Tab-separated table of C-alpha atoms and ligand atoms in Angstrom:
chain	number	residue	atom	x	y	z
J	15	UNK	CA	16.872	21.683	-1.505
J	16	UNK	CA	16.383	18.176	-2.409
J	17	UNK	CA	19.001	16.520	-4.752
J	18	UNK	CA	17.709	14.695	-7.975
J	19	UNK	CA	18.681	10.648	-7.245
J	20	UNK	CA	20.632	9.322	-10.060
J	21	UNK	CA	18.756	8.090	-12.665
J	22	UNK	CA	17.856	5.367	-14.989
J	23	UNK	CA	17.869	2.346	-12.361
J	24	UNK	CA	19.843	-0.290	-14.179
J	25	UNK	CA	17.594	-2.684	-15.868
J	26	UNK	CA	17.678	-6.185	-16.436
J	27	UNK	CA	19.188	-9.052	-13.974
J	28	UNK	CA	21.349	-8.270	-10.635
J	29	UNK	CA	20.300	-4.666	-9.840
J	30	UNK	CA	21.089	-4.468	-6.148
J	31	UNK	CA	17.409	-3.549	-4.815
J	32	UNK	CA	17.229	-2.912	-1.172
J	33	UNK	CA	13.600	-3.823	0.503
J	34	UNK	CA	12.552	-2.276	3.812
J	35	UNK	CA	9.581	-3.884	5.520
J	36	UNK	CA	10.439	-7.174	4.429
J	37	UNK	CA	8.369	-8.903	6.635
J	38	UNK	CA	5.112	-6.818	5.259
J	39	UNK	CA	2.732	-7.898	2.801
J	40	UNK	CA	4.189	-5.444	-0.018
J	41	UNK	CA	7.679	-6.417	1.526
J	42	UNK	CA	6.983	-9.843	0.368
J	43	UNK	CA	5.102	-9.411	-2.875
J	44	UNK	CA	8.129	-7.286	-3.644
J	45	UNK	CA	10.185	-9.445	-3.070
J	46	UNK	CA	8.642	-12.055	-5.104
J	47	UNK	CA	8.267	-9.618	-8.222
J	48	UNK	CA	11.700	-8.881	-8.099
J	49	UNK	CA	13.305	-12.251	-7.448
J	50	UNK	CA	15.638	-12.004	-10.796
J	51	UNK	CA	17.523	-8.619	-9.163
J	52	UNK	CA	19.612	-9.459	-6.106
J	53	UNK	CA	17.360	-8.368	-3.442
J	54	UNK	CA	18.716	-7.560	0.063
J	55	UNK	CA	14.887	-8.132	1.972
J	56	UNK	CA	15.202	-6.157	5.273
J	57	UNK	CA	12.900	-6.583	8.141
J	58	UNK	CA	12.033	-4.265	11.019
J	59	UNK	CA	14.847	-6.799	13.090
J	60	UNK	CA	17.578	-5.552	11.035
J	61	UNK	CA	17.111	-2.252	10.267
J	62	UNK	CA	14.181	-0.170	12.581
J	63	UNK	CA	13.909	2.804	10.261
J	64	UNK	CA	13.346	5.235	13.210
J	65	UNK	CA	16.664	5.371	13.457
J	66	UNK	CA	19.772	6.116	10.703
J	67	UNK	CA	20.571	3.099	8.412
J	68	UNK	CA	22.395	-0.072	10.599
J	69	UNK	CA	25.296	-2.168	9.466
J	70	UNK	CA	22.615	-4.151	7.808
J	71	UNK	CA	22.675	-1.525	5.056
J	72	UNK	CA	25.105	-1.248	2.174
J	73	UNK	CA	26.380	2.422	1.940
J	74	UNK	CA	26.802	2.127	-1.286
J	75	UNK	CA	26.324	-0.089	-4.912
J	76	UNK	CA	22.256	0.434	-4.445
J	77	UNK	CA	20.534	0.438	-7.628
J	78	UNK	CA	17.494	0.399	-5.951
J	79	UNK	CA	15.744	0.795	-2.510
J	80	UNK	CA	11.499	-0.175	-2.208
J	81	UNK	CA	10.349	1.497	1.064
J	82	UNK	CA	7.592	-0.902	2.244
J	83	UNK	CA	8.339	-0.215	6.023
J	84	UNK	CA	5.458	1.724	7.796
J	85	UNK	CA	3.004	2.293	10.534
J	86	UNK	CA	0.168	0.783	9.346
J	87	UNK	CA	-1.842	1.175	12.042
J	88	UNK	CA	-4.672	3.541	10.981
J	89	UNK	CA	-6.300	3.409	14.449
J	90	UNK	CA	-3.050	2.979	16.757
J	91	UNK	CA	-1.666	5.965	14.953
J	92	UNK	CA	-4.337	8.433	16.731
J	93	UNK	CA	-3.324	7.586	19.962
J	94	UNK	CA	0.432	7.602	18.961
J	95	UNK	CA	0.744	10.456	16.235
J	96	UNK	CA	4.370	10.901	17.348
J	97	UNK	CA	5.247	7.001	16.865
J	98	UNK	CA	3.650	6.999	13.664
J	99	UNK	CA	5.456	9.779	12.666
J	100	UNK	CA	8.870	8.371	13.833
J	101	UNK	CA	8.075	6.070	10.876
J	102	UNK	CA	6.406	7.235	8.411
J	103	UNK	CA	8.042	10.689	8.147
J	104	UNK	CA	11.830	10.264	10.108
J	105	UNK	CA	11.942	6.655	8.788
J	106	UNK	CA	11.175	7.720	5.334
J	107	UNK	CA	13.879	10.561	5.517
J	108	UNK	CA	16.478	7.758	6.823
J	109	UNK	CA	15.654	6.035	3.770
J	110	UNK	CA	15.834	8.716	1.496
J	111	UNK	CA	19.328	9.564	3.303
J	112	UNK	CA	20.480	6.667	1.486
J	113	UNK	CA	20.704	8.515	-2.076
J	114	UNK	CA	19.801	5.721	-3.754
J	115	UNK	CA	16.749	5.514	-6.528
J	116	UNK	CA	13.870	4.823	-4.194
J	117	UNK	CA	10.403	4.210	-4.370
J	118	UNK	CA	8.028	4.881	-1.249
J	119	UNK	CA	4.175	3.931	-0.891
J	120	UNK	CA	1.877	6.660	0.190
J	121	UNK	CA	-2.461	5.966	0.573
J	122	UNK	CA	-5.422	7.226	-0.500
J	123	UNK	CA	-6.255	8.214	3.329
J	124	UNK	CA	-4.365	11.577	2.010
J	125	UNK	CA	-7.666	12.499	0.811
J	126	UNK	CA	-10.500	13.891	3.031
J	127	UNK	CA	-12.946	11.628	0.563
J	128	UNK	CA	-15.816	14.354	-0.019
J	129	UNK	CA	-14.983	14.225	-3.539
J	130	UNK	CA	-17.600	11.723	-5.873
J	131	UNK	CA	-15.388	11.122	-8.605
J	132	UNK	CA	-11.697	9.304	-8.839
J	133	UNK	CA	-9.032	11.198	-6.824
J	134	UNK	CA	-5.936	12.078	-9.035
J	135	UNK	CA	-2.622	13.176	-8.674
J	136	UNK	CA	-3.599	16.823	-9.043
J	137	UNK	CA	-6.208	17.035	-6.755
J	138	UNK	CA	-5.023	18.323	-2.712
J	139	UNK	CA	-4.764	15.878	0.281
J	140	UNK	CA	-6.612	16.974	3.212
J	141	UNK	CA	-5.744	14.108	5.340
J	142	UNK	CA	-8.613	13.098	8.113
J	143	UNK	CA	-6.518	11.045	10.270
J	144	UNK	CA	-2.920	11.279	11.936
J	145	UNK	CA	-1.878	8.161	9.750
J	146	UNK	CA	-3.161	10.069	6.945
J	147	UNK	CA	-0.990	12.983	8.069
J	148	UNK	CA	1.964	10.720	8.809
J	149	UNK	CA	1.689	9.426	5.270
J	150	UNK	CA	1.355	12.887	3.578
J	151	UNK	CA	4.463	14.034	5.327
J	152	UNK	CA	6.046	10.892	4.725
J	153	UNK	CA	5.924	11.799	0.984
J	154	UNK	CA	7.467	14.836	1.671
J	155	UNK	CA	10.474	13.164	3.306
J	156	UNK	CA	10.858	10.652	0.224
J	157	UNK	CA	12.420	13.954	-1.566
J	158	UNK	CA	11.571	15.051	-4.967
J	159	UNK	CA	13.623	12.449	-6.706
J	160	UNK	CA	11.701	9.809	-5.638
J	161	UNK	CA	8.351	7.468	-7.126
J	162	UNK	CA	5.860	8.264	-5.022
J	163	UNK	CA	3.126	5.132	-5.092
J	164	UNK	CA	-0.041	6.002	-3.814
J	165	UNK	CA	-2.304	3.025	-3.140
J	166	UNK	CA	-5.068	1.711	-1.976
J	167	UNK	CA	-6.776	-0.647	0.309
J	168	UNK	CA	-4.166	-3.356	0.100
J	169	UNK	CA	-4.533	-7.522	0.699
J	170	UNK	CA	-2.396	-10.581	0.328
J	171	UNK	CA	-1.623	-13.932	1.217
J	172	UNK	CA	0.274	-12.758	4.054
J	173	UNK	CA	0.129	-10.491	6.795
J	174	UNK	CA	-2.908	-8.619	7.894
J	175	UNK	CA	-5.359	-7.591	5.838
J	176	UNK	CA	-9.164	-7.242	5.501
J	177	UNK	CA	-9.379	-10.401	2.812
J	178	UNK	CA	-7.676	-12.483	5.430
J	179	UNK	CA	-9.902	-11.309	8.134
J	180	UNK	CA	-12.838	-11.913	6.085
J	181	UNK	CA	-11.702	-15.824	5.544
J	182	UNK	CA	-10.960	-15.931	9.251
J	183	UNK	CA	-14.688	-14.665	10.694
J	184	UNK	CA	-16.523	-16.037	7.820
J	185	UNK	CA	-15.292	-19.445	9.022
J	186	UNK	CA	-16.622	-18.845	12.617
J	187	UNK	CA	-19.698	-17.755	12.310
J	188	UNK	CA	-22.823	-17.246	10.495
J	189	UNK	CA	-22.817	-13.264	9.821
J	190	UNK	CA	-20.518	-10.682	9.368
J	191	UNK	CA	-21.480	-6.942	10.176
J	192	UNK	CA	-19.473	-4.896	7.154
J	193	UNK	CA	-19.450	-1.086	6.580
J	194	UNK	CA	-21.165	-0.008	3.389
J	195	UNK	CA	-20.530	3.673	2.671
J	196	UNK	CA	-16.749	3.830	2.234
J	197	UNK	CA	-15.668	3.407	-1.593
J	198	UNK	CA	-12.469	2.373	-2.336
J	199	UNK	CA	-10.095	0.280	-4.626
J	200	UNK	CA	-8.939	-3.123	-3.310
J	201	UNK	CA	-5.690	-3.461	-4.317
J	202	UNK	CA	-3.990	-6.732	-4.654
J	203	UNK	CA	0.049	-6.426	-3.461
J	204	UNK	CA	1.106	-8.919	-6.365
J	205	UNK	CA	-0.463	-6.626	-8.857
J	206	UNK	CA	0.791	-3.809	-7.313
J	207	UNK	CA	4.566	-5.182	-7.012
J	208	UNK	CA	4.252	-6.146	-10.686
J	209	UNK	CA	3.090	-2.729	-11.719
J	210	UNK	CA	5.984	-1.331	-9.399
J	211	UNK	CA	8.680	-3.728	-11.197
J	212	UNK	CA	7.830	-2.193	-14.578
J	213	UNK	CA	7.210	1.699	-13.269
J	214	UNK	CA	11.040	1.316	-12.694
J	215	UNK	CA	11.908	-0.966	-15.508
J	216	UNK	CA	10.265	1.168	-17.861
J	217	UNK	CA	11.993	4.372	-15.958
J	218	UNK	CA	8.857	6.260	-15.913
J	219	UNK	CA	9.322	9.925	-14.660
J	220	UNK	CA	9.497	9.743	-10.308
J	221	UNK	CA	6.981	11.844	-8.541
J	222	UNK	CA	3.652	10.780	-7.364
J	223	UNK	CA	1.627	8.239	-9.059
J	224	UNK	CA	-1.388	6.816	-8.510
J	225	UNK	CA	-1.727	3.399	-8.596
J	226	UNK	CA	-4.732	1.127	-7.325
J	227	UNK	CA	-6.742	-1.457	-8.653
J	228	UNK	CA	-9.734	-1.362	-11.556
J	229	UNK	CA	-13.038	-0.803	-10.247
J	230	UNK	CA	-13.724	0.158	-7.160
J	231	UNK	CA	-16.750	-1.582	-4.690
J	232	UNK	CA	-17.261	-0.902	-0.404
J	233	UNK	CA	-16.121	-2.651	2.022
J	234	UNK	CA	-18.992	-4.858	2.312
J	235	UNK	CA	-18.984	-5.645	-1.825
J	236	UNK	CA	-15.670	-6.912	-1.343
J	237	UNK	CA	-16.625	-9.102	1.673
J	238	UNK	CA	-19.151	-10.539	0.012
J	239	UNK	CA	-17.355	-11.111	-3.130
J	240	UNK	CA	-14.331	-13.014	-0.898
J	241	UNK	CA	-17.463	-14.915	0.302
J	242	UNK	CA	-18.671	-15.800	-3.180
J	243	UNK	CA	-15.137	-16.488	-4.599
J	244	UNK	CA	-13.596	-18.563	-1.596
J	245	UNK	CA	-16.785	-20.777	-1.030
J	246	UNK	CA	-17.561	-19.581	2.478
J	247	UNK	CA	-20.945	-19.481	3.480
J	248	UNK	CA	-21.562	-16.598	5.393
J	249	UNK	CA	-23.728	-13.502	5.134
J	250	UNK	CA	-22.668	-9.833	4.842
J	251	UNK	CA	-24.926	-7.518	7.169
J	252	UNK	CA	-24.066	-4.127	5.364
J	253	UNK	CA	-24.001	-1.210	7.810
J	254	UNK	CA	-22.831	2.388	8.056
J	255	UNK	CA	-19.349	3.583	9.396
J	256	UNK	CA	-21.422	5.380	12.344
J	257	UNK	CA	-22.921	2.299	13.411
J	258	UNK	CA	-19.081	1.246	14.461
J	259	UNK	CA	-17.063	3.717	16.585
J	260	UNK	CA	-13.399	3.456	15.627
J	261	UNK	CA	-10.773	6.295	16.532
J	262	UNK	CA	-9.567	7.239	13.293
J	263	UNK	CA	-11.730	8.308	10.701
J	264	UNK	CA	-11.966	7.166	7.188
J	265	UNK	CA	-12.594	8.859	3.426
J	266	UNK	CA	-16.005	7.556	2.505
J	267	UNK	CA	-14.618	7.800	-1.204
J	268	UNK	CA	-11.349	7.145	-1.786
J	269	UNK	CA	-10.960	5.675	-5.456
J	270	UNK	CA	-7.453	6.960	-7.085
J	271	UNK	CA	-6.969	6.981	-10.900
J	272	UNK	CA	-3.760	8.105	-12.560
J	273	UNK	CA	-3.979	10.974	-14.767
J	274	UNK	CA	-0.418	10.791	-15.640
J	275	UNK	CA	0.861	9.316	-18.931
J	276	UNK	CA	2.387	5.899	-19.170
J	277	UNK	CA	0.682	5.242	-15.829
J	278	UNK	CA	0.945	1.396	-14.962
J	279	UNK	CA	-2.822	0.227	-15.180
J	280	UNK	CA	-3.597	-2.597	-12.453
J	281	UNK	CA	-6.095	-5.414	-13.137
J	282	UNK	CA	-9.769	-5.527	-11.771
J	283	UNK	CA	-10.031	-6.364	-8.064
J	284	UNK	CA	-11.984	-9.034	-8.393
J	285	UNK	CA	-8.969	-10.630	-10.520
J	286	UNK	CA	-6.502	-9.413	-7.668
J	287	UNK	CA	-9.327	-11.359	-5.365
J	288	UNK	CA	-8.948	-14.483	-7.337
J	289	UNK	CA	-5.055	-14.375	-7.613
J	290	UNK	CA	-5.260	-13.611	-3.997
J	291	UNK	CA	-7.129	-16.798	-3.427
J	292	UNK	CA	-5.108	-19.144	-5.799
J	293	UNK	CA	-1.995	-18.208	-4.055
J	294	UNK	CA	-3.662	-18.855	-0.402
J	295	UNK	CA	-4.414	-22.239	-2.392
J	296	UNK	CA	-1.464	-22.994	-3.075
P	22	LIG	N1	-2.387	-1.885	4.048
P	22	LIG	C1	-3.094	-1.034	3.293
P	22	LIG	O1	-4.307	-1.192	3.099
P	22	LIG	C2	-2.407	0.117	2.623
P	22	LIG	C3	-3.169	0.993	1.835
P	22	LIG	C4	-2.531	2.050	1.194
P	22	LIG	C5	-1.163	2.235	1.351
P	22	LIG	N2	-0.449	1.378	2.133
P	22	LIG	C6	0.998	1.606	2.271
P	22	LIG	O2	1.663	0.534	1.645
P	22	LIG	C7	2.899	0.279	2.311
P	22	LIG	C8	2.986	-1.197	2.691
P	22	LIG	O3	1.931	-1.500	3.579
P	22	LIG	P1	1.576	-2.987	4.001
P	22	LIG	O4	0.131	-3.171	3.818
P	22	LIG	O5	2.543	-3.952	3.378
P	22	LIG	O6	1.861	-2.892	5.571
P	22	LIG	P2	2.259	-4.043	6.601
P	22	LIG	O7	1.829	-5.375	6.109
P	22	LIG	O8	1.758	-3.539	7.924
P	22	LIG	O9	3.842	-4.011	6.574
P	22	LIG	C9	4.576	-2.948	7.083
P	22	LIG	C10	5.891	-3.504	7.542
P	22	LIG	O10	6.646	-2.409	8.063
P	22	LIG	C11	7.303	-2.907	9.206
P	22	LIG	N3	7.643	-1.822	10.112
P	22	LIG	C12	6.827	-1.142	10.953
P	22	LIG	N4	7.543	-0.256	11.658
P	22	LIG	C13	8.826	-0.385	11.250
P	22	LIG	C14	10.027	0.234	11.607
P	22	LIG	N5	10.072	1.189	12.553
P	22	LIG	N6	11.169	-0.138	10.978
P	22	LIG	C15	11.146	-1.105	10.033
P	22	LIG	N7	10.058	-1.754	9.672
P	22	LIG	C16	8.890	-1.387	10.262
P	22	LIG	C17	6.339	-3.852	9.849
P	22	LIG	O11	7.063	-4.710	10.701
P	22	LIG	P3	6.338	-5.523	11.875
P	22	LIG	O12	5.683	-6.668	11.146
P	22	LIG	O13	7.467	-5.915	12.752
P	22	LIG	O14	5.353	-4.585	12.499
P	22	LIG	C18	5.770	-4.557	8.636
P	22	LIG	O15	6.550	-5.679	8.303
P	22	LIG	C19	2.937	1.242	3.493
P	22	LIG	O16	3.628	2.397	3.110
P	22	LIG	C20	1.476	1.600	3.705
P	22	LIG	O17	1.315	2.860	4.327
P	22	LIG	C21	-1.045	0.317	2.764
């Protein structure tokens, strides 16, 4: 049986907050939104969570631990189930091993995405893919006294992501070819950091919580929009998944609300677009 982690996190300045995945694009946002704690920002160099916590790693004086670190690799992840496993579901149960508060990021690719209307924290999983299954099981591992983020569709300044793909192809050429029929939230990791900073400093209740961005658009939407917003002039060609064979498949609907109370509510993704941009500016 799981033990409860000690709880409230300590608020205010220098909580020690441990960051795996560092070198991710949550592992930086993170790191960003919690600047005022004192932040020990751990890449994949330092600590490769396949395997039990390195010297890198206090034993002990954590207030806090944000498990960013994952396979992320929808498509690599059906040829290599059993690496994505190693960590997504052992890596997460190395963190966990830690006993410290922690908070671990799970996906909407839990859901199968037959449903029509927002997924919530009640409804079942019925993962499609083996990252999907990694992640699902990979909530399991985070133990019961843990925050649970599930999240969706995520961009950045850094790191990749479909936003920076977008900027990169829509500066080579003339069209982009962009799937249509997959509905989803793009989710901004600034907002989502920020909305993870006050989760904890408002010691909300752990468990699983949805959190993506308002509104919700398909893939090509939010291409075009990155278009519109970021001045590049280049046309969206809006096709179906089928017409592009990829290994892993994806939930054609995947838009996750919170039904929970107190449940951090992220901004629009067209503002997360815009902030997205004006940091790339800047
Ligand atoms: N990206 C999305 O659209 C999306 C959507 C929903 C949920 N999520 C979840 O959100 C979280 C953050 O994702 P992200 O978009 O920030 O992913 P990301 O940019 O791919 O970052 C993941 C980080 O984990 C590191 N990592 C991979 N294997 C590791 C290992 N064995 N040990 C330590 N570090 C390892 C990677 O290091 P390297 O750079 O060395 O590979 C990378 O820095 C993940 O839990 C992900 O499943 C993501």
């Amino acid at each position: 049986m799981e033990l409860e982690q000690p709880h409230p996190v300590r608020a205010g300045r220098s909580r020690r907050v441990l960051i795996t995945g560092a070198g991710g694009q949550l592992g930086h946002a993170l790191r960003q939104a919690f600047a005022d704690d004192d932040v020990l920002a751990l890449r994949r160099s330092e600590w490769d969570v396949t395997g039990p916590a390195t010297d890198a790693v206090p034993r002990e004086g954590l207030d806090l631990v944000l498990h960013a670190a994952a396979w992320t690799d929808v498509d690599g992840a059906e040829a290599d189930p059993q690496g994505a496993a190693a960590v997504n579901v052992a890596g997460t149960a190395h963190v966990a091993a830690l006993r410290a508060p922690l908070v671990t990021f799970s996906t909407d690719y839990v859901f199968d995405g037959r449903k029509r209307s927002p997924y919530v924290e009640s409804d079942g999983p019925n993962p499609a893919s083996a990252y999907g299954r990694t992640k699902l099981h990979g909530e399991a591992a985070a133990g019961h006294g843990a925050w649970v983020i599930r999240t969706s569709w995520l961009f950045g300044a850094t790191g990749n992501n479909f936003l920076r793909t977008m900027l990169r192809l829509g500066a080579e050429r003339a069209e982009v070819a962009v799937v249509d029929d997959q509905r989803g939230c793009p989710t901004f990791v600034g907002h989502l950091a920020a909305a993870v900073r006050d989760l904890v400093d408002e010691d909300l209740p752990t468990g699983l919580w949805h959190v993506a961005a308002d509104g919700d658009c398909t893939w090509a939407d939010f291409a075009e929009a990155i278009f519109l917003d970021a001045g590049v002039d280049c046309r969206v060609r809006r096709i179906t998944t089928a017409e592009i064979e990829r290994p892993a498949p994806r939930p054609a609907y995947s838009v996750l609300r919170s039904e929970r109370a107190g449940a951090p509510r992220l901004p629009h993704w067209r503002d997360g677009l815009r902030a997205c941009l004006a940091e790339l500016r800047r």
